């Protein structure tokens, strides 16, 4: 059975800390992996990863994919309270079929 | 099995001719989303409904409208399709906006591929 597993399920850190969120997957016919940030609204797209070993960066956020070991990490450096959200990982299986992980709930304390 | 069903799977429409794509769900989820996905790109959120509450993304063109007559159905109306609107359109649902993924969380339909001629 296809699955996408995120860890940890939740995390509490202080402002300024660096966090690493994990997403591992077992999906046949992998095409891409996506990261989303969700606050109390529709999820916001962060990154789309298709190739192993190529880091994508956007400000304090970065992500990388390892297609051999079947995982991705999302790093957030110098965290701020505005980073508090649920971070979702989704894997595109085949064409236009998505399997979401359960999410990691991040809380950043001032 | 509870599902998100999109009809039709493939739709061909003429340039400028209004077209409606449909989505139905048996999950009784509160939130329904419409995404547009073009080749090799991530899905782009167009809008979503939380119950009857409509939320448009800032960069969604006016050409795209949506209706949700009841919990189970949601429609995407493209008033005057252009060639640039050819894409896969994905409907998704989630129980709420609290960020719950995985089982019982986000569920995508199989999509409608729109061709504009």
PDB file of C-alpha atoms in Angstrom:
ATOM      1  CA  UNK A   1       0.000   0.000   0.000  1.00  0.00           C
ATOM      2  CA  UNK A   2       1.282   3.453  -0.871  1.00  0.00           C
ATOM      3  CA  UNK A   3       2.095   5.607   2.112  1.00  0.00           C
ATOM      4  CA  UNK A   4       3.594   8.945   3.031  1.00  0.00           C
ATOM      5  CA  UNK A   5       4.802   9.328   6.601  1.00  0.00           C
ATOM      6  CA  UNK A   6       5.795  12.586   8.199  1.00  0.00           C
ATOM      7  CA  UNK A   7       7.721  13.011  11.399  1.00  0.00           C
ATOM      8  CA  UNK A   8       7.551  14.315  13.962  1.00  0.00           C
ATOM      9  CA  UNK A   9       3.791  14.686  14.292  1.00  0.00           C
ATOM     10  CA  UNK A  10       4.270  17.863  16.256  1.00  0.00           C
ATOM     11  CA  UNK A  11       7.089  20.036  17.377  1.00  0.00           C
ATOM     12  CA  UNK A  12       7.479  23.013  19.699  1.00  0.00           C
ATOM     13  CA  UNK A  13      10.542  25.225  19.374  1.00  0.00           C
ATOM     14  CA  UNK A  14      11.656  28.715  20.364  1.00  0.00           C
ATOM     15  CA  UNK A  15      12.146  31.581  17.962  1.00  0.00           C
ATOM     16  CA  UNK A  16      15.541  31.429  16.348  1.00  0.00           C
ATOM     17  CA  UNK A  17      15.788  27.641  16.450  1.00  0.00           C
ATOM     18  CA  UNK A  18      16.341  25.585  13.323  1.00  0.00           C
ATOM     19  CA  UNK A  19      13.932  22.746  12.605  1.00  0.00           C
ATOM     20  CA  UNK A  20      14.024  19.798  10.252  1.00  0.00           C
ATOM     21  CA  UNK A  21      10.815  18.111   9.181  1.00  0.00           C
ATOM     22  CA  UNK A  22      10.874  14.686   7.617  1.00  0.00           C
ATOM     23  CA  UNK A  23       8.774  13.025   4.961  1.00  0.00           C
ATOM     24  CA  UNK A  24       9.362   9.426   3.941  1.00  0.00           C
ATOM     25  CA  UNK A  25       7.379   7.634   1.296  1.00  0.00           C
ATOM     26  CA  UNK A  26       6.687   4.299  -0.263  1.00  0.00           C
ATOM     27  CA  UNK A  27       4.827   5.037  -3.440  1.00  0.00           C
ATOM     28  CA  UNK A  28       4.846   3.240  -6.732  1.00  0.00           C
ATOM     29  CA  UNK A  29       5.345   5.325  -9.822  1.00  0.00           C
ATOM     30  CA  UNK A  30       6.744   8.351  -7.996  1.00  0.00           C
ATOM     31  CA  UNK A  31       6.686  11.594  -9.972  1.00  0.00           C
ATOM     32  CA  UNK A  32       7.221  14.428  -7.524  1.00  0.00           C
ATOM     33  CA  UNK A  33       7.078  15.453  -3.889  1.00  0.00           C
ATOM     34  CA  UNK A  34       5.468  18.660  -2.715  1.00  0.00           C
ATOM     35  CA  UNK A  35       5.613  20.587   0.533  1.00  0.00           C
ATOM     36  CA  UNK A  36       2.787  22.802   1.730  1.00  0.00           C
ATOM     37  CA  UNK A  37       2.299  25.076   4.709  1.00  0.00           C
ATOM     38  CA  UNK A  38      -1.147  25.239   6.175  1.00  0.00           C
ATOM     39  CA  UNK A  39      -2.471  27.697   8.690  1.00  0.00           C
ATOM     40  CA  UNK A  40      -6.204  28.092   9.215  1.00  0.00           C
ATOM     41  CA  UNK A  41      -6.805  28.412   5.491  1.00  0.00           C
ATOM     42  CA  UNK A  42      -6.052  26.534   2.278  1.00  0.00           C
ATOM     43  CA  UNK A  43      -2.520  25.160   2.091  1.00  0.00           C
ATOM     44  CA  UNK A  44       0.226  27.360   0.687  1.00  0.00           C
ATOM     45  CA  UNK A  45       2.567  25.758  -1.781  1.00  0.00           C
ATOM     46  CA  UNK A  46       6.230  25.765  -0.727  1.00  0.00           C
ATOM     47  CA  UNK A  47       8.305  23.453  -2.917  1.00  0.00           C
ATOM     48  CA  UNK A  48       8.048  20.862  -5.625  1.00  0.00           C
ATOM     49  CA  UNK A  49      10.886  18.337  -5.818  1.00  0.00           C
ATOM     50  CA  UNK A  50      11.488  15.918  -8.619  1.00  0.00           C
ATOM     51  CA  UNK A  51      15.238  15.301  -8.652  1.00  0.00           C
ATOM     52  CA  UNK A  52      17.436  13.852  -5.965  1.00  0.00           C
ATOM     53  CA  UNK A  53      20.065  15.943  -4.257  1.00  0.00           C
ATOM     54  CA  UNK A  54      19.045  19.338  -5.592  1.00  0.00           C
ATOM     55  CA  UNK A  55      18.240  21.719  -2.780  1.00  0.00           C
ATOM     56  CA  UNK A  56      15.422  24.183  -3.248  1.00  0.00           C
ATOM     57  CA  UNK A  57      15.516  27.347  -1.193  1.00  0.00           C
ATOM     58  CA  UNK A  58      13.100  30.102  -0.433  1.00  0.00           C
ATOM     59  CA  UNK A  59      14.262  32.529   2.219  1.00  0.00           C
ATOM     60  CA  UNK A  60      14.717  30.628   5.463  1.00  0.00           C
ATOM     61  CA  UNK A  61      13.132  27.489   4.069  1.00  0.00           C
ATOM     62  CA  UNK A  62      14.907  24.807   2.103  1.00  0.00           C
ATOM     63  CA  UNK A  63      14.120  21.300   1.024  1.00  0.00           C
ATOM     64  CA  UNK A  64      15.857  18.356  -0.558  1.00  0.00           C
ATOM     65  CA  UNK A  65      14.778  15.003  -1.917  1.00  0.00           C
ATOM     66  CA  UNK A  66      16.555  11.648  -1.712  1.00  0.00           C
ATOM     67  CA  UNK A  67      14.966   9.273  -4.211  1.00  0.00           C
ATOM     68  CA  UNK A  68      17.257   6.421  -3.254  1.00  0.00           C
ATOM     69  CA  UNK A  69      16.341   6.468   0.417  1.00  0.00           C
ATOM     70  CA  UNK A  70      12.797   7.667  -0.342  1.00  0.00           C
ATOM     71  CA  UNK A  71      12.576  10.731   1.826  1.00  0.00           C
ATOM     72  CA  UNK A  72      12.594  14.473   1.825  1.00  0.00           C
ATOM     73  CA  UNK A  73      13.404  17.024   4.495  1.00  0.00           C
ATOM     74  CA  UNK A  74      12.158  20.546   4.968  1.00  0.00           C
ATOM     75  CA  UNK A  75      14.470  22.836   6.904  1.00  0.00           C
ATOM     76  CA  UNK A  76      13.465  26.091   8.496  1.00  0.00           C
ATOM     77  CA  UNK A  77      16.261  28.215   9.933  1.00  0.00           C
ATOM     78  CA  UNK A  78      15.903  31.090  12.393  1.00  0.00           C
ATOM     79  CA  UNK A  79      12.288  30.187  13.038  1.00  0.00           C
ATOM     80  CA  UNK A  80       9.734  32.902  13.724  1.00  0.00           C
ATOM     81  CA  UNK A  81       6.298  32.737  15.342  1.00  0.00           C
ATOM     82  CA  UNK A  82       4.822  33.195  11.872  1.00  0.00           C
ATOM     83  CA  UNK A  83       6.242  29.810  10.902  1.00  0.00           C
ATOM     84  CA  UNK A  84       3.757  28.138  13.245  1.00  0.00           C
ATOM     85  CA  UNK A  85       1.578  25.961  11.035  1.00  0.00           C
ATOM     86  CA  UNK A  86       1.017  22.433   9.844  1.00  0.00           C
ATOM     87  CA  UNK A  87       3.520  21.387   7.195  1.00  0.00           C
ATOM     88  CA  UNK A  88       2.205  18.865   4.708  1.00  0.00           C
ATOM     89  CA  UNK A  89       4.142  16.603   2.419  1.00  0.00           C
ATOM     90  CA  UNK A  90       2.433  15.146  -0.645  1.00  0.00           C
ATOM     91  CA  UNK A  91       3.721  12.676  -3.180  1.00  0.00           C
ATOM     92  CA  UNK A  92       2.484  12.628  -6.736  1.00  0.00           C
ATOM     93  CA  UNK A  93       1.990   9.028  -7.742  1.00  0.00           C
ATOM     94  CA  UNK A  94       1.585   8.409 -11.434  1.00  0.00           C
ATOM     95  CA  UNK A  95      -0.034  11.385 -13.063  1.00  0.00           C
ATOM     96  CA  UNK A  96      -2.002  13.866 -11.007  1.00  0.00           C
ATOM     97  CA  UNK A  97      -2.632  11.482  -8.119  1.00  0.00           C
ATOM     98  CA  UNK A  98      -1.581  12.762  -4.733  1.00  0.00           C
ATOM     99  CA  UNK A  99      -1.014  11.048  -1.442  1.00  0.00           C
ATOM    100  CA  UNK A 100      -0.644  13.318   1.541  1.00  0.00           C
ATOM    101  CA  UNK A 101       1.198  12.672   4.755  1.00  0.00           C
ATOM    102  CA  UNK A 102      -0.456  13.352   8.093  1.00  0.00           C
ATOM    103  CA  UNK A 103       1.405  16.609   8.526  1.00  0.00           C
ATOM    104  CA  UNK A 104       3.788  17.988  11.129  1.00  0.00           C
ATOM    105  CA  UNK A 105       2.344  20.624  13.433  1.00  0.00           C
ATOM    106  CA  UNK A 106       5.002  23.194  14.242  1.00  0.00           C
ATOM    107  CA  UNK A 107       4.609  25.720  17.033  1.00  0.00           C
ATOM    108  CA  UNK A 108       7.216  28.435  17.436  1.00  0.00           C
ATOM    109  CA  UNK A 109       7.249  30.187  20.803  1.00  0.00           C
ATOM    110  CA  UNK A 110       8.308  33.801  21.167  1.00  0.00           C
TER     111      UNK A 110
ATOM    112  CA  UNK B   1     -15.588   3.567  -1.007  1.00  0.00           C
ATOM    113  CA  UNK B   2     -15.959   7.218  -0.225  1.00  0.00           C
ATOM    114  CA  UNK B   3     -14.587   9.172  -3.115  1.00  0.00           C
ATOM    115  CA  UNK B   4     -14.038  12.382  -4.926  1.00  0.00           C
ATOM    116  CA  UNK B   5     -15.333  12.029  -8.457  1.00  0.00           C
ATOM    117  CA  UNK B   6     -14.657  14.385 -11.307  1.00  0.00           C
ATOM    118  CA  UNK B   7     -16.507  14.426 -14.557  1.00  0.00           C
ATOM    119  CA  UNK B   8     -15.672  14.242 -17.299  1.00  0.00           C
ATOM    120  CA  UNK B   9     -12.132  12.809 -17.341  1.00  0.00           C
ATOM    121  CA  UNK B  10     -11.416  14.597 -20.612  1.00  0.00           C
ATOM    122  CA  UNK B  11     -13.091  17.719 -21.914  1.00  0.00           C
ATOM    123  CA  UNK B  12     -12.492  19.429 -25.197  1.00  0.00           C
ATOM    124  CA  UNK B  13     -13.950  22.893 -25.598  1.00  0.00           C
ATOM    125  CA  UNK B  14     -13.743  25.627 -28.169  1.00  0.00           C
ATOM    126  CA  UNK B  15     -11.869  28.840 -27.610  1.00  0.00           C
ATOM    127  CA  UNK B  16     -14.206  31.271 -25.886  1.00  0.00           C
ATOM    128  CA  UNK B  17     -16.999  28.760 -25.291  1.00  0.00           C
ATOM    129  CA  UNK B  18     -18.056  28.448 -21.642  1.00  0.00           C
ATOM    130  CA  UNK B  19     -17.305  25.134 -20.026  1.00  0.00           C
ATOM    131  CA  UNK B  20     -18.217  23.604 -16.669  1.00  0.00           C
ATOM    132  CA  UNK B  21     -16.284  20.926 -14.842  1.00  0.00           C
ATOM    133  CA  UNK B  22     -17.908  19.037 -12.015  1.00  0.00           C
ATOM    134  CA  UNK B  23     -16.775  17.441  -8.802  1.00  0.00           C
ATOM    135  CA  UNK B  24     -18.732  15.373  -6.337  1.00  0.00           C
ATOM    136  CA  UNK B  25     -17.729  13.846  -3.041  1.00  0.00           C
ATOM    137  CA  UNK B  26     -19.170  11.224  -0.748  1.00  0.00           C
ATOM    138  CA  UNK B  27     -16.834  12.033   2.125  1.00  0.00           C
ATOM    139  CA  UNK B  28     -19.030  14.741   3.605  1.00  0.00           C
ATOM    140  CA  UNK B  29     -15.991  16.981   3.845  1.00  0.00           C
ATOM    141  CA  UNK B  30     -16.469  20.635   4.645  1.00  0.00           C
ATOM    142  CA  UNK B  31     -13.841  21.978   2.282  1.00  0.00           C
ATOM    143  CA  UNK B  32     -13.643  21.616  -1.481  1.00  0.00           C
ATOM    144  CA  UNK B  33     -10.768  22.957  -3.553  1.00  0.00           C
ATOM    145  CA  UNK B  34     -10.135  23.523  -7.225  1.00  0.00           C
ATOM    146  CA  UNK B  35      -6.589  23.331  -8.539  1.00  0.00           C
ATOM    147  CA  UNK B  36      -5.168  23.922 -11.986  1.00  0.00           C
ATOM    148  CA  UNK B  37      -2.140  21.886 -12.931  1.00  0.00           C
ATOM    149  CA  UNK B  38      -0.063  22.341 -16.060  1.00  0.00           C
ATOM    150  CA  UNK B  39       2.578  19.950 -17.222  1.00  0.00           C
ATOM    151  CA  UNK B  40       5.617  19.638 -14.913  1.00  0.00           C
ATOM    152  CA  UNK B  41       4.210  22.216 -12.515  1.00  0.00           C
ATOM    153  CA  UNK B  42       2.739  21.891  -9.062  1.00  0.00           C
ATOM    154  CA  UNK B  43      -1.012  22.212  -8.737  1.00  0.00           C
ATOM    155  CA  UNK B  44      -2.060  25.841  -8.441  1.00  0.00           C
ATOM    156  CA  UNK B  45      -4.932  26.585  -6.106  1.00  0.00           C
ATOM    157  CA  UNK B  46      -7.710  28.569  -7.784  1.00  0.00           C
ATOM    158  CA  UNK B  47     -10.222  28.789  -4.939  1.00  0.00           C
ATOM    159  CA  UNK B  48     -11.853  26.813  -2.198  1.00  0.00           C
ATOM    160  CA  UNK B  49     -15.131  26.580  -0.370  1.00  0.00           C
ATOM    161  CA  UNK B  50     -15.406  26.082   3.344  1.00  0.00           C
ATOM    162  CA  UNK B  51     -19.027  24.979   3.555  1.00  0.00           C
ATOM    163  CA  UNK B  52     -20.706  27.754   1.562  1.00  0.00           C
ATOM    164  CA  UNK B  53     -17.959  30.232   2.233  1.00  0.00           C
ATOM    165  CA  UNK B  54     -16.126  30.976  -1.018  1.00  0.00           C
ATOM    166  CA  UNK B  55     -12.436  31.917  -0.955  1.00  0.00           C
ATOM    167  CA  UNK B  56     -10.777  33.092  -4.118  1.00  0.00           C
ATOM    168  CA  UNK B  57      -7.010  33.148  -4.520  1.00  0.00           C
ATOM    169  CA  UNK B  58      -5.734  36.635  -5.329  1.00  0.00           C
ATOM    170  CA  UNK B  59      -4.222  35.632  -8.652  1.00  0.00           C
ATOM    171  CA  UNK B  60      -7.120  33.541  -9.948  1.00  0.00           C
ATOM    172  CA  UNK B  61      -8.362  35.128 -13.171  1.00  0.00           C
ATOM    173  CA  UNK B  62     -11.938  36.464 -13.258  1.00  0.00           C
ATOM    174  CA  UNK B  63     -12.574  34.022 -16.068  1.00  0.00           C
ATOM    175  CA  UNK B  64     -12.769  31.272 -13.457  1.00  0.00           C
ATOM    176  CA  UNK B  65     -15.831  30.971 -11.269  1.00  0.00           C
ATOM    177  CA  UNK B  66     -17.123  28.305  -8.941  1.00  0.00           C
ATOM    178  CA  UNK B  67     -20.400  27.143  -7.460  1.00  0.00           C
ATOM    179  CA  UNK B  68     -21.134  24.833  -4.594  1.00  0.00           C
ATOM    180  CA  UNK B  69     -24.863  24.173  -4.491  1.00  0.00           C
ATOM    181  CA  UNK B  70     -24.584  21.647  -1.658  1.00  0.00           C
ATOM    182  CA  UNK B  71     -21.993  19.788   0.395  1.00  0.00           C
ATOM    183  CA  UNK B  72     -21.501  17.090  -2.189  1.00  0.00           C
ATOM    184  CA  UNK B  73     -21.051  19.052  -5.393  1.00  0.00           C
ATOM    185  CA  UNK B  74     -18.743  21.753  -6.599  1.00  0.00           C
ATOM    186  CA  UNK B  75     -18.457  23.180 -10.113  1.00  0.00           C
ATOM    187  CA  UNK B  76     -15.714  25.054 -11.901  1.00  0.00           C
ATOM    188  CA  UNK B  77     -16.996  27.389 -14.615  1.00  0.00           C
ATOM    189  CA  UNK B  78     -14.605  28.827 -17.153  1.00  0.00           C
ATOM    190  CA  UNK B  79     -16.490  31.648 -18.820  1.00  0.00           C
ATOM    191  CA  UNK B  80     -14.318  32.175 -21.886  1.00  0.00           C
ATOM    192  CA  UNK B  81     -11.590  29.559 -22.107  1.00  0.00           C
ATOM    193  CA  UNK B  82      -8.369  30.597 -23.757  1.00  0.00           C
ATOM    194  CA  UNK B  83      -5.605  28.390 -25.067  1.00  0.00           C
ATOM    195  CA  UNK B  84      -3.659  29.080 -21.887  1.00  0.00           C
ATOM    196  CA  UNK B  85      -6.404  27.493 -19.816  1.00  0.00           C
ATOM    197  CA  UNK B  86      -5.690  24.042 -21.193  1.00  0.00           C
ATOM    198  CA  UNK B  87      -4.603  22.043 -18.170  1.00  0.00           C
ATOM    199  CA  UNK B  88      -5.549  19.340 -15.736  1.00  0.00           C
ATOM    200  CA  UNK B  89      -8.135  20.547 -13.244  1.00  0.00           C
ATOM    201  CA  UNK B  90      -8.116  18.827  -9.919  1.00  0.00           C
ATOM    202  CA  UNK B  91     -10.800  18.873  -7.284  1.00  0.00           C
ATOM    203  CA  UNK B  92      -9.835  18.065  -3.726  1.00  0.00           C
ATOM    204  CA  UNK B  93     -11.600  17.886  -0.399  1.00  0.00           C
ATOM    205  CA  UNK B  94     -10.615  18.002   3.217  1.00  0.00           C
ATOM    206  CA  UNK B  95     -12.563  17.657   6.421  1.00  0.00           C
ATOM    207  CA  UNK B  96     -11.577  21.112   7.568  1.00  0.00           C
ATOM    208  CA  UNK B  97      -8.852  23.724   7.277  1.00  0.00           C
ATOM    209  CA  UNK B  98      -6.985  22.547  10.321  1.00  0.00           C
ATOM    210  CA  UNK B  99      -4.190  20.975   8.315  1.00  0.00           C
ATOM    211  CA  UNK B 100      -5.097  17.339   8.703  1.00  0.00           C
ATOM    212  CA  UNK B 101      -3.522  15.287   5.972  1.00  0.00           C
ATOM    213  CA  UNK B 102      -3.370  11.560   5.414  1.00  0.00           C
ATOM    214  CA  UNK B 103      -6.310   9.251   5.834  1.00  0.00           C
ATOM    215  CA  UNK B 104      -9.518  11.211   6.072  1.00  0.00           C
ATOM    216  CA  UNK B 105      -7.602  14.331   5.195  1.00  0.00           C
ATOM    217  CA  UNK B 106      -6.954  15.604   1.741  1.00  0.00           C
ATOM    218  CA  UNK B 107      -8.465  13.581  -1.009  1.00  0.00           C
ATOM    219  CA  UNK B 108      -8.016  14.421  -4.641  1.00  0.00           C
ATOM    220  CA  UNK B 109     -10.231  13.484  -7.508  1.00  0.00           C
ATOM    221  CA  UNK B 110      -8.739  11.968 -10.622  1.00  0.00           C
ATOM    222  CA  UNK B 111      -8.930  15.236 -12.492  1.00  0.00           C
ATOM    223  CA  UNK B 112     -10.416  16.565 -15.712  1.00  0.00           C
ATOM    224  CA  UNK B 113      -8.018  17.259 -18.530  1.00  0.00           C
ATOM    225  CA  UNK B 114      -9.227  20.286 -20.438  1.00  0.00           C
ATOM    226  CA  UNK B 115      -8.206  20.876 -24.031  1.00  0.00           C
ATOM    227  CA  UNK B 116      -9.054  24.173 -25.718  1.00  0.00           C
ATOM    228  CA  UNK B 117      -9.217  24.188 -29.504  1.00  0.00           C
TER     229      UNK B 117
END
